[in-house]
Every structure is written in C-alpha cells, then in structure tokens.
Amino acid sequence: MEFDRELPQYKDPKERIKDYTEFYLDFSSKKTEQQAARCMDCGVPFCHNGCPLGNIIPEFNDAVYRHNWQQAYEILSSTNSFPEFTGRICPAPCEASCVLGIIKPAVSIEHIEKTIIERAFEHGWVKPNIPEVRTGKKVAVVGSGPSGLACAAQLNKAGHSVTVFERADRIGGLLRYGIPDFKLMKKYIDRRVKVMEEEGVVFKTNANVGSNIKVEDLMKEFDAIALCGGSTMPRDLPAKGRENKGVYYAMEFLGQNNKRVAGDKISKDEEIFVKDAHVIVIGGGDTGSDCVGTSNRQGAKSITQLELLPKPKDVRGKEDCWPRWPNILRTSSSHDEGCERFWSVNTKEFIGENGKLKAIKICDVEWDKPEPGKRPGFKEVPGSERTIPADYVFLAMGFLNPQHEGMLDNLGIAYDERGNVKATEVDYKTSVDKVFSAGDMRRGQSLVVWAISEGRECARSVDTFLMGESQLECKNVSRFNLVQ
C-alpha cells in the first residue's frame, strides 16, 4: 500500500551494447528493503506454488524488511543452492503466482533474491560447508550445468565423495556456454565452483563420458552415478536450402561468442560473427532473445526475429489466470536494444548463392481455432509469400532430447516417449542399477530453477539409495519449522 513495484534501471541501450557486462544501475539496500515490505506474508503464499524449489519467500522477504540480511540468506540458501543464478536468469514463476499480483504488480522476488546472495558473498556469509564425516561412498555426477552442480553440492553435503564430469573445457554447462555474459557473467559460476571445490567436490573437464571416459570404468569405480546432462539435440528446420553456409543452431552462435568473451581464440574457418550482416533469428523464446542481444553487440546491420506461433496477448486470459504462468507478450532487454519482431510467420526456403546464404523465403500463416484434445494446425495466407535478405539465420526453436549416442546408448538406458532418460520424480532412478538422472536430460528442456530443484531431489534419492535414508532437505519441508 505504501510502495509501488520498482526494479533497478538499465544502462542506455546504446551504451550497454558496447560490452558484455551486466547493465543494471545501482539500487540501494533501502529501496530493496522497501520492495520486500510489499510482501503481504500471505496465509497461503501461492509464490511457493510457482517456485519449483519451494523457496520460503515470505520469510526471507520479511527478514530483508527487518534489515536482517544474514537471516534472509540462511532462509534462502536452505532451499536454493544457487540464488546467484536464479536471481539473474530465472523467469520468476514465483512472481506470476504472487497473491499481490492479482490486483497490483507482483513483489519483486527475483531482485530481492539476487540482492540477498550478493550481500551474503560481500559479507563473507557464504563459506565452504565441509562435511565433518565422510561416508566412504563415491558418486559420479555427469554434467556440470545447474542440475549437476546442485546434485553434487547436496551429495557432498551428505558426506559422499563426489566427482563431476564435464565434457566441455570449463564448468557450467548451459550456464557457461548457453547464457550470454550480459545476462550471467561467468565470474559468478567460477565463484560458486571455487566454494564447492573447497567443500571437497572434484571437477574434471574435457571428460566426455562415453567417449574418452568409458562408462564401464565409471560403473566399476563409483557406488552411484547421477546423469545430469542437458537436452542438447536442437530442433532443426529442414527447409529447402538448409545446407547453405550461414544457417546455424543458436547454441553454436552463443557458445562460440561466450568463448570469445572468455578470451579464447576462434579460428577464421569456424568463426560466426555478424558485424554489418542481416541476421534472422527463428524462434521467439529466451534463446532467440539471447541471439538478438549478442547480434546487437557484434554490430549486426539488421536483426529480425520470426516466430511461427501467433503473437501472445498483452494481459492474462481465462485460460491462464492467476496463479498460472501467463502466456503474455514479453519484451526483453535485448529487444529494446534493436530488433524487428514478427509472429505467425513460416520459413519456407533458405536462398543461397554459391553455397552461401543470401535470403530466406517466408510467408504469413493463419492458425486454426483451438479445439480441446486437438493440436491446432495452420495454413498459409495467400499472397503473403516474400523474400527478405539474410546473411545469417540462427535456429532457436528449442531442443528435442539429450544426445543418445555415446554415454546413454553405451549404458543401455531406457528412454521415455520423448527420447529423454526414463526416470520418475519419485526416485529419479533409471532402468540401469545405481544410475539416476535429473534435469533437462530427464524432464526435457526447462528452466534453470527446475534444473536446480531436480538436482537437489535426485541427490536425496541417491543418498537414500546409498545409506538407506537421507537427512538432505526436502523441498516440501514446512515453511515454519525452518524459520523457527
């Protein structure tokens, strides 16, 4: 009633596209405490319903409001392994479920969360939590994205000896080579990995299980294995001319640029650099937005983002009313930096010249009215076909499933109907004895907050498997018991 929702302002778009650093302007602790004061401490806090981690949101908001930042950190870290990640790149489903959001702008939960963890690091409250007793059990965690890191941190906390295997040259998975630095600077990953190493977690990079590391060796050496890789097989667009040079998957572009920002040298033959080029991004989600922001920073001449689906509405409807996640139009900071956006557009052909992309042929589409139990189709709008210039096209249309070839096939693992590793949310056990799975590899492409949640819950199942029971936190723990 006293304060309106307020968030840190951004640097001017013309200034922030000059580098890859975060672009938030200063926001005082007093203002953050005022934002925490907007939380109503609801009797039934629906923000819990929106948060896959079960974060105890009203309680850490109240602690911030009372200037007790250390207690806020203790409450937040009891359920969230990495608030520094979720506070930056989570779409905040908790805010969509905020009760205040029914009549006013929701509480700025994500900003408060990020501020708590940064203050905790600043004041030295984040310390290595080294287990007093080791169980003598060894666990291998394959994959060092948010799911793998969360699983490893929890298993180490339980006293097991944990080794994380990462096939890339640096730790972080999608956080490292999928999220641009202007959204998540890699120093935050390195800072957390350093804490985990001090706690006893062992990290091995360039360790591709199923290739340069045999799955048989892992099965012999470790008492349990947690598969926490990503959903890495991108959805393709097999239109005519797809073979022309200049058509890339989004992650090829984003991953390479993150390497460039990290100081790695990129060979001219493999370089994807869009300065003074016409860029088309196909796909309207977060990955597409990241391609837009990166293209702006590389100096593209024009950037156009195409989406096959219809343009989302501006406000919630009956089908996605509170507390559901609303399917509404979202404009990211990358879009504000410069981009044309079009919806209900289908790409029909990639047009090349001497094997190099020059343009694409597109058309407008009309979607059928949705019918219960039936997947809607679409038809081309007559006379809408046209050609637009394109030097580069980035396919950002999501992912199908994890890579089967190599580790998973060698293990003889069972897959579900979508091609993901078959394991339930009850115990995260796969079809292979002592092998578990969590994160995008199990559930399909999803949010970083879901990956962390699954990693933590999988660790609890692994711990129970090894010890007969587990003392690791469960996300359904009472909100009151923890605070008391």
Coordinates of N, CA, C and O in Angstrom, one line a residue, residues 160-233:
H160 N 29.3 -37.8 1.0 CA 29.8 -38.6 -0.1 C 31.0 -38.0 -0.8 O 31.1 -36.7 -0.8
S161 N 31.8 -38.7 -1.4 CA 32.9 -38.2 -2.2 C 32.4 -38.1 -3.7 O 32.1 -39.1 -4.3
V162 N 32.3 -36.8 -4.1 CA 31.6 -36.5 -5.4 C 32.6 -36.1 -6.5 O 33.5 -35.2 -6.2
T163 N 32.5 -36.6 -7.6 CA 33.3 -36.2 -8.8 C 32.4 -35.8 -9.9 O 31.5 -36.6 -10.3
V164 N 32.5 -34.6 -10.4 CA 31.7 -34.1 -11.5 C 32.5 -34.2 -12.8 O 33.6 -33.7 -12.9
F165 N 31.9 -34.8 -13.8 CA 32.5 -35.0 -15.1 C 31.8 -34.0 -16.1 O 30.6 -34.1 -16.3
E166 N 32.6 -33.2 -16.8 CA 32.1 -32.2 -17.7 C 32.8 -32.4 -19.1 O 34.1 -32.3 -19.1
R167 N 32.1 -32.6 -20.2 CA 32.8 -32.8 -21.4 C 33.4 -31.5 -22.1 O 34.3 -31.6 -22.9
A168 N 32.9 -30.4 -21.7 CA 33.4 -29.1 -22.2 C 34.7 -28.8 -21.4 O 35.1 -29.5 -20.5
D169 N 35.4 -27.7 -21.8 CA 36.7 -27.3 -21.3 C 36.5 -26.5 -20.0 O 37.5 -26.2 -19.3
R170 N 35.3 -26.1 -19.7 CA 35.0 -25.3 -18.4 C 33.8 -25.8 -17.8 O 32.9 -26.3 -18.4
I171 N 33.7 -25.6 -16.5 CA 32.5 -26.0 -15.7 C 31.3 -25.0 -15.9 O 31.5 -23.8 -16.0
G172 N 30.1 -25.5 -16.0 CA 28.9 -24.6 -16.0 C 27.8 -25.1 -17.0 O 26.7 -24.6 -16.8
G173 N 28.2 -25.9 -17.9 CA 27.1 -26.4 -18.8 C 26.5 -25.3 -19.6 O 27.1 -24.4 -20.1
L174 N 25.1 -25.3 -19.6 CA 24.4 -24.2 -20.3 C 24.6 -22.9 -19.7 O 24.6 -21.8 -20.4
L175 N 24.9 -22.8 -18.4 CA 25.2 -21.5 -17.8 C 26.5 -20.9 -18.4 O 26.5 -19.7 -18.5
R176 N 27.4 -21.8 -18.7 CA 28.7 -21.3 -19.2 C 28.6 -21.0 -20.7 O 29.1 -19.9 -21.2
Y177 N 28.0 -21.9 -21.5 CA 28.1 -21.7 -23.0 C 26.7 -21.6 -23.6 O 26.6 -21.8 -24.8
G178 N 25.7 -21.3 -22.9 CA 24.4 -21.0 -23.5 C 23.8 -19.7 -23.1 O 23.1 -19.0 -23.9
I179 N 24.2 -19.1 -21.9 CA 23.7 -17.9 -21.4 C 24.7 -16.8 -21.7 O 25.9 -16.9 -21.2
P180 N 24.4 -15.7 -22.4 CA 25.4 -14.6 -22.7 C 25.8 -14.0 -21.4 O 25.1 -13.9 -20.4
D181 N 27.0 -13.4 -21.4 CA 27.6 -12.8 -20.2 C 26.8 -11.6 -19.8 O 26.8 -11.3 -18.6
F182 N 26.1 -10.9 -20.7 CA 25.4 -9.7 -20.2 C 24.2 -10.1 -19.4 O 23.6 -9.3 -18.7
K183 N 23.8 -11.4 -19.4 CA 22.8 -11.9 -18.5 C 23.3 -12.6 -17.3 O 22.8 -12.5 -16.2
L184 N 24.5 -13.3 -17.5 CA 25.1 -14.0 -16.4 C 26.6 -14.0 -16.6 O 27.1 -14.8 -17.4
M185 N 27.3 -13.1 -15.9 CA 28.7 -13.0 -16.1 C 29.3 -14.3 -15.4 O 28.9 -14.8 -14.4
K186 N 30.4 -14.8 -16.1 CA 30.9 -16.1 -15.7 C 31.7 -16.1 -14.4 O 32.0 -17.2 -13.9
K187 N 32.0 -14.9 -13.9 CA 32.7 -14.9 -12.6 C 31.8 -15.4 -11.5 O 32.3 -15.9 -10.5
Y188 N 30.5 -15.4 -11.7 CA 29.6 -15.9 -10.7 C 29.6 -17.4 -10.7 O 29.5 -18.0 -9.6
I189 N 29.8 -18.0 -11.8 CA 30.0 -19.5 -11.9 C 31.3 -19.9 -11.2 O 31.3 -20.8 -10.4
D190 N 32.4 -19.2 -11.6 CA 33.7 -19.5 -11.0 C 33.7 -19.3 -9.5 O 34.3 -20.1 -8.8
R191 N 33.0 -18.3 -9.0 CA 33.0 -18.1 -7.6 C 32.3 -19.2 -6.9 O 32.8 -19.7 -5.8
R192 N 31.2 -19.7 -7.4 CA 30.5 -20.8 -6.8 C 31.3 -22.1 -6.9 O 31.3 -22.9 -5.9
V193 N 31.9 -22.4 -8.0 CA 32.7 -23.6 -8.2 C 33.9 -23.6 -7.2 O 34.2 -24.7 -6.7
K194 N 34.5 -22.5 -7.0 CA 35.6 -22.4 -6.0 C 35.1 -22.8 -4.6 O 35.8 -23.6 -3.9
V195 N 33.9 -22.4 -4.2 CA 33.3 -22.8 -2.9 C 33.1 -24.3 -2.9 O 33.5 -24.9 -1.9
M196 N 32.6 -24.8 -3.9 CA 32.3 -26.3 -4.0 C 33.6 -27.1 -3.9 O 33.7 -28.2 -3.3
E197 N 34.7 -26.6 -4.6 CA 36.0 -27.3 -4.6 C 36.5 -27.3 -3.2 O 37.1 -28.3 -2.7
E198 N 36.4 -26.1 -2.5 CA 36.9 -26.1 -1.1 C 36.1 -27.0 -0.2 O 36.6 -27.5 0.9
E199 N 34.8 -27.3 -0.6 CA 34.0 -28.2 0.2 C 34.4 -29.7 -0.1 O 33.9 -30.6 0.7
G200 N 35.1 -29.9 -1.1 CA 35.6 -31.3 -1.4 C 35.1 -31.9 -2.7 O 35.5 -33.0 -3.1
V201 N 34.3 -31.1 -3.5 CA 33.8 -31.7 -4.8 C 35.0 -31.6 -5.8 O 35.7 -30.6 -5.9
V202 N 35.2 -32.7 -6.5 CA 36.2 -32.8 -7.5 C 35.6 -32.5 -8.9 O 34.6 -33.2 -9.3
F203 N 36.2 -31.6 -9.7 CA 35.7 -31.3 -11.0 C 36.7 -31.8 -12.1 O 37.9 -31.5 -12.0
K204 N 36.2 -32.5 -13.1 CA 37.0 -32.9 -14.2 C 36.4 -32.4 -15.5 O 35.3 -32.8 -15.9
T205 N 37.2 -31.6 -16.2 CA 36.7 -31.0 -17.5 C 37.3 -31.9 -18.7 O 38.2 -32.7 -18.4
N206 N 36.8 -31.6 -19.9 CA 37.2 -32.4 -21.1 C 37.1 -33.9 -20.8 O 37.8 -34.7 -21.3
A207 N 36.1 -34.2 -20.0 CA 35.8 -35.6 -19.6 C 34.5 -36.0 -20.2 O 33.4 -35.8 -19.6
N208 N 34.5 -36.5 -21.4 CA 33.3 -36.9 -22.2 C 33.0 -38.4 -21.9 O 33.6 -39.3 -22.5
V209 N 32.1 -38.6 -21.0 CA 31.7 -40.0 -20.6 C 31.1 -40.6 -21.8 O 30.1 -40.1 -22.4
G210 N 31.6 -41.8 -22.2 CA 31.1 -42.5 -23.4 C 32.0 -42.3 -24.5 O 31.8 -42.9 -25.6
S211 N 33.0 -41.4 -24.4 CA 34.0 -41.2 -25.4 C 35.4 -41.4 -24.9 O 35.9 -42.5 -25.0
N212 N 35.9 -40.3 -24.3 CA 37.3 -40.5 -23.7 C 37.3 -41.1 -22.3 O 38.3 -41.3 -21.7
I213 N 36.1 -41.2 -21.7 CA 35.9 -41.9 -20.5 C 34.9 -43.0 -20.6 O 33.7 -42.8 -21.0
K214 N 35.2 -44.3 -20.4 CA 34.3 -45.4 -20.6 C 33.3 -45.5 -19.5 O 33.6 -45.3 -18.3
V215 N 32.1 -45.8 -19.9 CA 31.0 -45.9 -18.9 C 31.3 -47.1 -18.0 O 30.9 -47.1 -16.8
E216 N 31.9 -48.1 -18.5 CA 32.3 -49.3 -17.7 C 33.2 -48.9 -16.6 O 33.0 -49.5 -15.4
D217 N 34.1 -48.0 -16.8 CA 35.0 -47.6 -15.7 C 34.3 -46.9 -14.6 O 34.6 -47.0 -13.4
L218 N 33.3 -46.0 -15.0 CA 32.5 -45.3 -14.0 C 31.7 -46.3 -13.2 O 31.6 -46.1 -12.0
M219 N 31.1 -47.3 -13.9 CA 30.3 -48.2 -13.1 C 31.1 -49.0 -12.1 O 30.6 -49.4 -11.1
K220 N 32.3 -49.3 -12.4 CA 33.2 -50.0 -11.5 C 33.7 -49.2 -10.4 O 33.8 -49.6 -9.2
E221 N 34.0 -47.9 -10.7 CA 34.7 -47.1 -9.7 C 33.7 -46.4 -8.7 O 34.1 -46.2 -7.5
F222 N 32.5 -46.2 -9.1 CA 31.6 -45.4 -8.3 C 30.4 -46.2 -7.8 O 29.9 -47.1 -8.4
D223 N 29.9 -45.8 -6.6 CA 28.8 -46.5 -6.0 C 27.5 -46.1 -6.5 O 26.5 -46.8 -6.4
A224 N 27.4 -44.9 -7.1 CA 26.2 -44.4 -7.8 C 26.6 -43.4 -8.8 O 27.7 -42.8 -8.7
I225 N 25.8 -43.2 -9.8 CA 26.0 -42.3 -10.9 C 24.8 -41.5 -11.1 O 23.7 -42.0 -11.2
A226 N 24.9 -40.1 -11.2 CA 23.8 -39.2 -11.5 C 24.0 -38.6 -12.8 O 25.0 -37.9 -13.0
L227 N 23.1 -38.9 -13.8 CA 23.2 -38.3 -15.1 C 22.5 -37.0 -15.1 O 21.2 -36.9 -15.0
C228 N 23.2 -35.9 -15.2 CA 22.6 -34.5 -15.1 C 23.0 -33.7 -16.3 O 23.2 -32.5 -16.2
G229 N 23.1 -34.3 -17.5 CA 23.4 -33.5 -18.7 C 22.1 -32.8 -19.1 O 21.1 -32.8 -18.5
G230 N 22.3 -32.1 -20.3 CA 21.2 -31.3 -20.8 C 20.4 -31.9 -21.9 O 20.7 -33.1 -22.3
S231 N 19.4 -31.2 -22.3 CA 18.7 -31.6 -23.6 C 19.4 -30.9 -24.7 O 19.1 -29.7 -25.0
T232 N 20.3 -31.6 -25.3 CA 21.3 -30.9 -26.2 C 21.0 -31.1 -27.7 O 21.8 -30.5 -28.5
M233 N 20.0 -31.8 -28.1 CA 19.8 -32.0 -29.5 C 18.8 -31.0 -30.0 O 17.6 -31.0 -29.7

